XYZ file of C-alpha atoms in Angstrom:
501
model
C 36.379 -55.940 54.349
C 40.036 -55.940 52.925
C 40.973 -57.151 50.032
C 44.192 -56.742 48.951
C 43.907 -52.793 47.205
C 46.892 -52.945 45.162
C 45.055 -50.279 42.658
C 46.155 -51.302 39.381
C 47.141 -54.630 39.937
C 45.458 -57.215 37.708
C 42.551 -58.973 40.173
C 41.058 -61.588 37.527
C 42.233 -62.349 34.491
C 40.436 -64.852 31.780
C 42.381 -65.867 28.432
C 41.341 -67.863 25.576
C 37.772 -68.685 27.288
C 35.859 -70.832 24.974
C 32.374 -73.029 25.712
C 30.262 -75.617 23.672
C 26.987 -76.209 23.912
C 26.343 -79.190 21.710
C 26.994 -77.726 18.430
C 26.819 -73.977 19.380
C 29.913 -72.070 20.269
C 29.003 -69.898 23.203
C 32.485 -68.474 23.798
C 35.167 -68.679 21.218
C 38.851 -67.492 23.202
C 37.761 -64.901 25.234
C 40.021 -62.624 26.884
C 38.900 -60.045 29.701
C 40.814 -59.073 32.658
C 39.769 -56.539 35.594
C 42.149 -55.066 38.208
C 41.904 -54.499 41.734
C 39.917 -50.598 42.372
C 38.651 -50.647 38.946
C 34.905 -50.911 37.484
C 35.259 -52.378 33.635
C 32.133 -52.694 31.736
C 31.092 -56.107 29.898
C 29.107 -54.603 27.181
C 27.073 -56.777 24.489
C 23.832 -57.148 22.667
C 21.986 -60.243 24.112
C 23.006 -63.049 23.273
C 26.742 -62.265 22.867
C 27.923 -64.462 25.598
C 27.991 -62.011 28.537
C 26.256 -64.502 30.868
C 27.830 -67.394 30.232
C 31.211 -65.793 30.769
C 30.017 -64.325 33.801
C 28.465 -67.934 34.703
C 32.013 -69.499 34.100
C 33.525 -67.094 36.523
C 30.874 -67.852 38.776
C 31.733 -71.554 38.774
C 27.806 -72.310 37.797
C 29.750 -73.496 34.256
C 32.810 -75.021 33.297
C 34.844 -73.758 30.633
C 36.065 -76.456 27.685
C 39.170 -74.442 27.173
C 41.214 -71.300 28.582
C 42.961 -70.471 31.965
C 41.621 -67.755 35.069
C 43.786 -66.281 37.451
C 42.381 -65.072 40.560
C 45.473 -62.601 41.523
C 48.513 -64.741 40.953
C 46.662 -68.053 41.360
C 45.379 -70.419 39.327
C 41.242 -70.057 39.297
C 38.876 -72.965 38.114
C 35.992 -72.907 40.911
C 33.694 -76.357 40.451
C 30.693 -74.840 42.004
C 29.360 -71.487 42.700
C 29.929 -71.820 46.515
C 33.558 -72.658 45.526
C 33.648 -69.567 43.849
C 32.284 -67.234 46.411
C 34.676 -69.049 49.297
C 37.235 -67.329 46.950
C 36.003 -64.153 46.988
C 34.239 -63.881 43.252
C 30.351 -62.947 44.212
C 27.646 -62.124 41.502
C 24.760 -60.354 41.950
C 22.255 -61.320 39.118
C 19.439 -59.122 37.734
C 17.011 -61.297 38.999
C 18.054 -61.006 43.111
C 18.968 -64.428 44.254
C 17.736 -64.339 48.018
C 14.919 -65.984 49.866
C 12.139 -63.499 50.552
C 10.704 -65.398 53.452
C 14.194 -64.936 55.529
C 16.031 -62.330 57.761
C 18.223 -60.115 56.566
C 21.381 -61.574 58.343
C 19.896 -65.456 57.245
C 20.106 -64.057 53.653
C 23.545 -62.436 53.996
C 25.288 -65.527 55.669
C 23.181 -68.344 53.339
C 24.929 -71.411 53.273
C 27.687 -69.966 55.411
C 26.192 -70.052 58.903
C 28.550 -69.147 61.485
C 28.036 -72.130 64.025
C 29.136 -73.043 67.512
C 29.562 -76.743 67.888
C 26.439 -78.482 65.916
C 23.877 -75.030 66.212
C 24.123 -71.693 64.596
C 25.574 -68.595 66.154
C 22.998 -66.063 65.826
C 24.900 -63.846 67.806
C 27.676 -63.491 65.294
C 25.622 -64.051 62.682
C 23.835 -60.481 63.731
C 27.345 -58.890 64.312
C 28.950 -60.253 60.802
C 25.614 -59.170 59.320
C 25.314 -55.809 60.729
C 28.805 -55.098 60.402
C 28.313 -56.130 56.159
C 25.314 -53.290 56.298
C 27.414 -50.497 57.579
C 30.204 -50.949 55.401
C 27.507 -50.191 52.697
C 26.304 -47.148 54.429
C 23.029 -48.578 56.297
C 23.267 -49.545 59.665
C 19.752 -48.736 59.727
C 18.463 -51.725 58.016
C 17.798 -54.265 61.069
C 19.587 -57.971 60.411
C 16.118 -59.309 61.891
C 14.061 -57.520 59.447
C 11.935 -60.231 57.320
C 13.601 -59.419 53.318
C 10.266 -59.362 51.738
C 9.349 -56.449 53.851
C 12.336 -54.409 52.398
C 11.744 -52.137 48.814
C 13.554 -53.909 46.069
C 16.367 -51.409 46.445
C 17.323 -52.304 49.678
C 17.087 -56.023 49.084
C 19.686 -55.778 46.103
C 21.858 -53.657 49.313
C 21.653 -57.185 51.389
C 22.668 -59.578 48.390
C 25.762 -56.858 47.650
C 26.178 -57.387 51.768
C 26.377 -61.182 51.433
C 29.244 -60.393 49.073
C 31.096 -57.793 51.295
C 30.690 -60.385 54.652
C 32.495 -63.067 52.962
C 35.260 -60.919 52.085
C 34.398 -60.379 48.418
C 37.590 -59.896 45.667
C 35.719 -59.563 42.681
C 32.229 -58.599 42.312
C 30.363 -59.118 39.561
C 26.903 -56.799 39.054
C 24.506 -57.796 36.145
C 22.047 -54.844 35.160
C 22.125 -54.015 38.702
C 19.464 -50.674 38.064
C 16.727 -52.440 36.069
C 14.135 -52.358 38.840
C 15.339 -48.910 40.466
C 14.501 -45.572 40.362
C 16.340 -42.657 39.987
C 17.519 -42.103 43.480
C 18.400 -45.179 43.849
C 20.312 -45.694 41.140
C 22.543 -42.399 42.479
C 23.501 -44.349 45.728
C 23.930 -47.697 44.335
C 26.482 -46.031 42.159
C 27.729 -44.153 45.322
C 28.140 -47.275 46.832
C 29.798 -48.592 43.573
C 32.610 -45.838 44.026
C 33.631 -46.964 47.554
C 34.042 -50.090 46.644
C 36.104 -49.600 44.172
C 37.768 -47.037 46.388
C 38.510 -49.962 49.227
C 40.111 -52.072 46.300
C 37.548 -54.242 44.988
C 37.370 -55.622 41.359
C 33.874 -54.849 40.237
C 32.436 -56.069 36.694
C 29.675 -54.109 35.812
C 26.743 -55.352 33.275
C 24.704 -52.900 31.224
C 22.427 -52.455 28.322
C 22.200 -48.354 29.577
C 25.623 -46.472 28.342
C 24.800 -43.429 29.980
C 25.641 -46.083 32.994
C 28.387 -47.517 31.477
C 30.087 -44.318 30.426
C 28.791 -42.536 34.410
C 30.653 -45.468 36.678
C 33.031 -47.993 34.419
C 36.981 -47.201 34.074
C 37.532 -49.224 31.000
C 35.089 -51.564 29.055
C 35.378 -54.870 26.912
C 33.273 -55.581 24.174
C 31.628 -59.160 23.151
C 29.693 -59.942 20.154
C 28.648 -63.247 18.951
C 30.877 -64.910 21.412
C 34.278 -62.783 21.291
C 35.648 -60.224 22.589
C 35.753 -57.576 19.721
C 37.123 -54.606 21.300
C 38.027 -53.042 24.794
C 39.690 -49.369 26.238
C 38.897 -45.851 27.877
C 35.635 -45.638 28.516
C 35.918 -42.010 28.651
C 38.112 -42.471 25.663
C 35.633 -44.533 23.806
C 32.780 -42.810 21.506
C 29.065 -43.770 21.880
C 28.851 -44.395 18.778
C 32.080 -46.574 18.478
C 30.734 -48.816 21.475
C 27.402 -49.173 19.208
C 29.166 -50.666 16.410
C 31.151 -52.829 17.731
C 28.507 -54.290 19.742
C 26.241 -54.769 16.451
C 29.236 -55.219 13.991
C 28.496 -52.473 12.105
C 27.114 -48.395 12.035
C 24.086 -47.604 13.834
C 23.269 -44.291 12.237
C 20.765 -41.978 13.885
C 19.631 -44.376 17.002
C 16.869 -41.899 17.502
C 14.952 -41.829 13.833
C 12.632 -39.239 13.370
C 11.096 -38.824 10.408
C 8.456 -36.671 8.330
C 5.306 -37.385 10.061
C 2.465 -35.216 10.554
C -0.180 -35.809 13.290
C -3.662 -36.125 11.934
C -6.884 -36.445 13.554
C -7.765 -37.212 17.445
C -8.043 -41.148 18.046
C -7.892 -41.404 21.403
C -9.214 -38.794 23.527
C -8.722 -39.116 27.783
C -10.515 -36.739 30.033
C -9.773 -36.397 33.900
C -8.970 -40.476 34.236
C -9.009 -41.626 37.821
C -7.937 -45.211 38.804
C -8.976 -46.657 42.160
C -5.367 -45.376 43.549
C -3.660 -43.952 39.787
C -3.998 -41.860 38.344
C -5.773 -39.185 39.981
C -6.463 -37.137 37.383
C -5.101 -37.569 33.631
C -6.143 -36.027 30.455
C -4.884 -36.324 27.119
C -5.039 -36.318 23.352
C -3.162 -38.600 20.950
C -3.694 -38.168 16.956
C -2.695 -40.489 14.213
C 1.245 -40.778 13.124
C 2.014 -39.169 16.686
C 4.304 -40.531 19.439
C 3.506 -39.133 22.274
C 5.516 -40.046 25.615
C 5.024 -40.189 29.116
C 7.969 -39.527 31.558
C 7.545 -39.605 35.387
C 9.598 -41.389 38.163
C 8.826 -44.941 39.392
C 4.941 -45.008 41.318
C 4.262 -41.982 39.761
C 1.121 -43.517 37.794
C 2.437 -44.598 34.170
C 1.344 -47.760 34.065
C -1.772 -47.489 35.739
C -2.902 -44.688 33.390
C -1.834 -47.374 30.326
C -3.794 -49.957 32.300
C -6.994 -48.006 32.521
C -6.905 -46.865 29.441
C -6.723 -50.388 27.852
C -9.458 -51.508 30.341
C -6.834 -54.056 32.855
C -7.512 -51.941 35.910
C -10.517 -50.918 37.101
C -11.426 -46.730 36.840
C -13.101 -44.663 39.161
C -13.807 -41.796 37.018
C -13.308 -39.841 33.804
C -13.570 -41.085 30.253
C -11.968 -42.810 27.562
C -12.845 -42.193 23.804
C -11.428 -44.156 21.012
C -11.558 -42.669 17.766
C -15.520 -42.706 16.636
C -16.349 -45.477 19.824
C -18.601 -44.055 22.358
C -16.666 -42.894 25.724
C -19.345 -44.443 27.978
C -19.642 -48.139 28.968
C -17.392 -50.394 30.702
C -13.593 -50.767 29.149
C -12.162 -53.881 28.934
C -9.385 -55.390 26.906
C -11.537 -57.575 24.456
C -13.621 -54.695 24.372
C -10.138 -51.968 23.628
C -9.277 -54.396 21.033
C -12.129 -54.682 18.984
C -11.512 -50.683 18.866
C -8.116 -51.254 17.586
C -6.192 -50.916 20.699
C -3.292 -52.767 21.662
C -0.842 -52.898 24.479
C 2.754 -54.299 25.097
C 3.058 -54.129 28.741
C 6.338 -53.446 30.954
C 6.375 -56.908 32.035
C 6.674 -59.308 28.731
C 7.753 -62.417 30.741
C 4.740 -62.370 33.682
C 2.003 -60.348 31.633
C 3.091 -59.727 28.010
C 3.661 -63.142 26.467
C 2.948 -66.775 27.096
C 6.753 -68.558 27.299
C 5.388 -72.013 26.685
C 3.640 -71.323 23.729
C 5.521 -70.911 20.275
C 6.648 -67.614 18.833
C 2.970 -68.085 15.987
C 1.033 -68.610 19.047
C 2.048 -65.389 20.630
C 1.923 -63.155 17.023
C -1.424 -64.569 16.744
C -3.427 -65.372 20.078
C -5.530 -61.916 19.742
C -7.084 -62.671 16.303
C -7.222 -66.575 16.315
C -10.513 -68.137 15.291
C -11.774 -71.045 16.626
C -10.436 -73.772 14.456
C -7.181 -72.848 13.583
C -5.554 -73.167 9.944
C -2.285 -74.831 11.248
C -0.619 -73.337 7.762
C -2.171 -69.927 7.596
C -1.394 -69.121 10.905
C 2.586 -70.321 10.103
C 2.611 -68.591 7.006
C 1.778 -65.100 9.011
C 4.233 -65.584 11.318
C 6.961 -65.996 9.034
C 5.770 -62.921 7.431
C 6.008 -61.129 10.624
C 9.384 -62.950 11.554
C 10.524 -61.415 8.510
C 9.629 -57.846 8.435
C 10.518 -57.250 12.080
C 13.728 -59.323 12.049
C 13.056 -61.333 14.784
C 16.158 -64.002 15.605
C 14.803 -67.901 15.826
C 15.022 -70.930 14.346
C 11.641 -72.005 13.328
C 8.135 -70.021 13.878
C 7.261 -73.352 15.948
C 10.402 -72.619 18.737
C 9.054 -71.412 22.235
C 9.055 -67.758 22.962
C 11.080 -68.035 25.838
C 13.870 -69.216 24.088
C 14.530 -65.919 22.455
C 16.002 -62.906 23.779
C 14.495 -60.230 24.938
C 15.179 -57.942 22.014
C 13.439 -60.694 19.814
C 10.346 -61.370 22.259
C 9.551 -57.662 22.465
C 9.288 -58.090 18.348
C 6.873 -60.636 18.656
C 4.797 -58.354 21.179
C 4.494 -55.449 18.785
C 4.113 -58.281 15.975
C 0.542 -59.538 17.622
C -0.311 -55.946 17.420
C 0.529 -55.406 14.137
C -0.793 -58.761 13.432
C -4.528 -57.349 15.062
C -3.981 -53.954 13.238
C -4.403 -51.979 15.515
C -4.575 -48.376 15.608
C -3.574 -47.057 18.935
C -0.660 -48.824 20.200
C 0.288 -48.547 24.079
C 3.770 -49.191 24.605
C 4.695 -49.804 28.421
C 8.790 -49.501 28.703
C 8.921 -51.216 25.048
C 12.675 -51.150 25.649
C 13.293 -52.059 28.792
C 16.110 -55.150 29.252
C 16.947 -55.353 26.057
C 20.846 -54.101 24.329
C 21.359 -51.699 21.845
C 21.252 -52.959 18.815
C 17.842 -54.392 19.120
C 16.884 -50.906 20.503
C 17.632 -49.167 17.398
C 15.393 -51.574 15.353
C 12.635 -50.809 18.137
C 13.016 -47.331 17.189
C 12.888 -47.498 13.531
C 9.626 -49.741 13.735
C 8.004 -46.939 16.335
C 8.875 -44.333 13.754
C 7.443 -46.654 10.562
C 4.257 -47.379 12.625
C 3.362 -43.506 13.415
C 4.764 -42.371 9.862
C 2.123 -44.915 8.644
C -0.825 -43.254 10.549
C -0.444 -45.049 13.881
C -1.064 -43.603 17.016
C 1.203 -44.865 19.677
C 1.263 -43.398 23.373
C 4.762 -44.479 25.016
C 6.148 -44.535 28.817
C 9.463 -45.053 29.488
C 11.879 -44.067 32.036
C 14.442 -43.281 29.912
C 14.720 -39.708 29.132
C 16.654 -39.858 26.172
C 14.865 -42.698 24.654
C 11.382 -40.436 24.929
C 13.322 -37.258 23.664
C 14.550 -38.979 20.804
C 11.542 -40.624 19.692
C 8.200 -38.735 20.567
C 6.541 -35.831 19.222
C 5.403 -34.398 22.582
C 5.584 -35.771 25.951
C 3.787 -35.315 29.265
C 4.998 -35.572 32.550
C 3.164 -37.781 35.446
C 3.411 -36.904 39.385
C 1.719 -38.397 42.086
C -0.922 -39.388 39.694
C -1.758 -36.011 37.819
C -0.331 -36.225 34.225
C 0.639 -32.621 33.366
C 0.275 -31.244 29.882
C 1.817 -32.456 27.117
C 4.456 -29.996 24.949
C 6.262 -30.826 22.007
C 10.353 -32.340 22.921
C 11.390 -29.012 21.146
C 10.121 -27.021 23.847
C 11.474 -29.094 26.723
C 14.697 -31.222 27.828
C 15.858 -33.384 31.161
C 15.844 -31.005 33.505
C 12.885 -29.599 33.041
C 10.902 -33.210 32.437
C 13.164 -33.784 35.975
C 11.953 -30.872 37.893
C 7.826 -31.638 36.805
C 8.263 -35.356 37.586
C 9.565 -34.599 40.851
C 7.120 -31.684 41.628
C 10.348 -28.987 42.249
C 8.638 -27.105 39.088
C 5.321 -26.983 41.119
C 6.601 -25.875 44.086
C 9.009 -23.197 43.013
């Protein structure tokens, strides 16, 4: 790999970028520009026209006005292969590789080195093993099937199909949604010799902890133009908050006067058939009360137990005046006025074909359904949450994912519930729509709510829980008020270090 490093020197540059669809103005004269050994953030609530200036780039769309400049050329690639024969490569949140292929097949897709009519698979091993060690794992055998791989080192081989065709400009779109904490700490490793060997790298984030750990400089879009760009390090948190929302976001962490009143849900040595091993807990009404742990430690199965989804090998589970005994189940949680959003909206959370009344309502439909009742609710709900659509009729998936996760907590609200189990309730969603996630978590538990919370975000559980407990290997540890803790020491539990010193 090497790309021209002139450090400094202006790799891609896009100007007056605009695109139509039908009536709605995507991009309206964009400008954004990244130079060669230099990571610049494209920062935006969803929605604001990140991905379809990133698609543009990619050559999966065609601009209807504006100019791009790959270094001093003229750029307009017709076709994404176009695109990555020039050097531009994107690696999108959702991997774009074939899980039943090698490593090496994967890496070299579509540009099979061949001799005569038949593929070389002896340079296709070299060109693919070479790609690997330039990232730092020479380990990872070009034979190896990619569904055998952790997700981790499967986003490693798409980033090495980039690097083997001599990659210019690379293009990563919430590149840590799926990894953990370590892994996150060599992708970004990785990041920095990159951008050390020259490269151009965009980088895509709803996280500005990221954005302000790895990017140079960042632009700004919002509602389809770019609003604002500089320093990162020069650039306040707050400052890259408003203009991404167009205006103040005051206090993203709102905690208001709330005081916990009696037990609702009481959990006592839970034991899933793998995780948890052993979890006990106590959440009262108008409490948040978080869990924090790293990826596998047994979050979501303890959630899943709870609610009755997976099945549990011992310990109990008492809901508020319910008897602890008996089989759980969801139907069975729910008619005890427990709810749960879980960490997966698109596969387990919501149904995408359905409208957005469909999916406020599905829990607490009867049988013969009053068409304009049921509308009625869900404008009510559309309303006080501030969910973005055009009609209460318009498929889920349509929205964003700020906007879905509304209509999640919407159904619960919607059931009243009174114990509310958010899994990652935040998770791939920007900023703005955050904030309003927030504020309704704080409303619910200063209304009496009880809502038990994992997330994986540290400061997101700091800023908006009560207490928190801390999960490893499957043995939830007791929970203290966020006064009496902070990072590190959530870190050093969820890792064990505490334990073992």
């Amino acid at each position: 790999m090497n790309p021209e490093s002139n450090a400094g020197k202006p790799r891609l540059r896009m100007v007056g970028v605009t695109k139509r669809f039908g009536a709605t103005v995507a991009l309206a004269g964009v400008d954004f520009s990244v130079n060669a050994g230099e990571v610049v953030a494209l920062v935006g609530e969803n929605g604001a026209g990140k991905s379809t200036l990133m698609k543009i780039l990619a050559g999966a769309y065609q601009p209807d006005e504006g100019n791009m400049w790959l270094g001093d050329e003229p750029y307009a690639p017709r076709h994404p292969l176009e695109a990555r024969r020039r050097g531009v490569a994107m690696i999108y949140q959702e991997l774009a590789l074939a899980p039943h292929l090698t490593v090496m097949e994967n890496i070299l897709l579509g540009m099979e080195p061949t001799r005569g009519p038949l593929i070389n698979w002896q340079e296709m091993r070299a060109i693919a093993s070479d790609a690997m060690t330039q990232l730092g794992r020479p380990d990872i055998p070009p034979n190896a099937i990619l569904s055998t791989l952790p997700i981790a080192q499967q986003q490693l081989v798409e980033i090495a199909r980039a690097v083997a065709v001599g990659c210019r400009v690379l293009v990563l779109d919430e590149p840590t949604s799926s990894l953990a904490q370590a892994d996150i700490k060599h992708l970004f490793d990785l990041v920095r010799r990159l951008k050390a060997r020259g490269l151009a790298i965009i980088y895509i984030s709803h996280f500005l902890d990221e954005v302000r750990e790895i990017s140079d400089r960042l632009t700004v879009l919002r509602d389809g133009r770019s609003v604002g760009e500089g320093l990162t390090a020069q650039t306040p948190t707050a400052r890259i908050i408003s203009m991404m929302v167009g205006r103040d976001v005051n206090d993203l962490y709102p905690r208001s006067l709330r005081t916990a009143g009696e037990a609702i849900l009481e959990v006592t040595n839970l034991a899933g058939r793998s995780k948890p091993r052993d979890a006990s807990l106590t959440l009262h009404k108008g409490e948040i009360l978080g869990i924090a742990g790293l990826v596998g430690a047994g979050r979501t199965e303890l959630l899943r137990c709870i609610f009755g989804l997976d099945a549990v090998r011992g310990g109990k589970v008492k809901v508020s005046h319910f008897a602890g005994d008996g089989p759980s189940s969801p139907p069975r949680r729910w008619k005890q006025g427990m709810g749960m959003i879980s960490e997966d909206r698109k596969i387990e959370g919501l149904a995408l074909n359905l409208s957005i009344a469909d999916n406020m309502t599905l829990t607490k439909m009867p049988v013969l359904v009053n068409v304009h009742r049921q509308t009625a609710e869900a404008r009510e709900w559309i309303k006080r949450l501030g969910v973005r659509c055009r009609s209460v009729k318009q498929p889920i998936g349509d929205l964003s994912g700020g906007n879905q996760q509304k209509v999640a907590i919407a159904r619960l609200l919607h059931h009243d519930v009174d114990v509310l189990l958010l899994d990652e309730p935040t998770r791939g969603i920007d900023v703005g729509s955050k904030a309003q996630i927030y504020h309704l978590i704080d409303e619910l538990a200063r209304g009496g709510k009880a809502v038990l919370m994992v997330s994986s975000y540290l400061p997101e559980l700091l800023g908006v829980c009560d207490r928190i407990a801390v999960m490893c290997k499957g043995v939830l540890g007791p929970a203290v008020p966020v006064s009496q803790t902070n990072e590190h020491q959530i870190m050093l539990q969820a890792t064990g270090a505490m334990e073992a010193a």
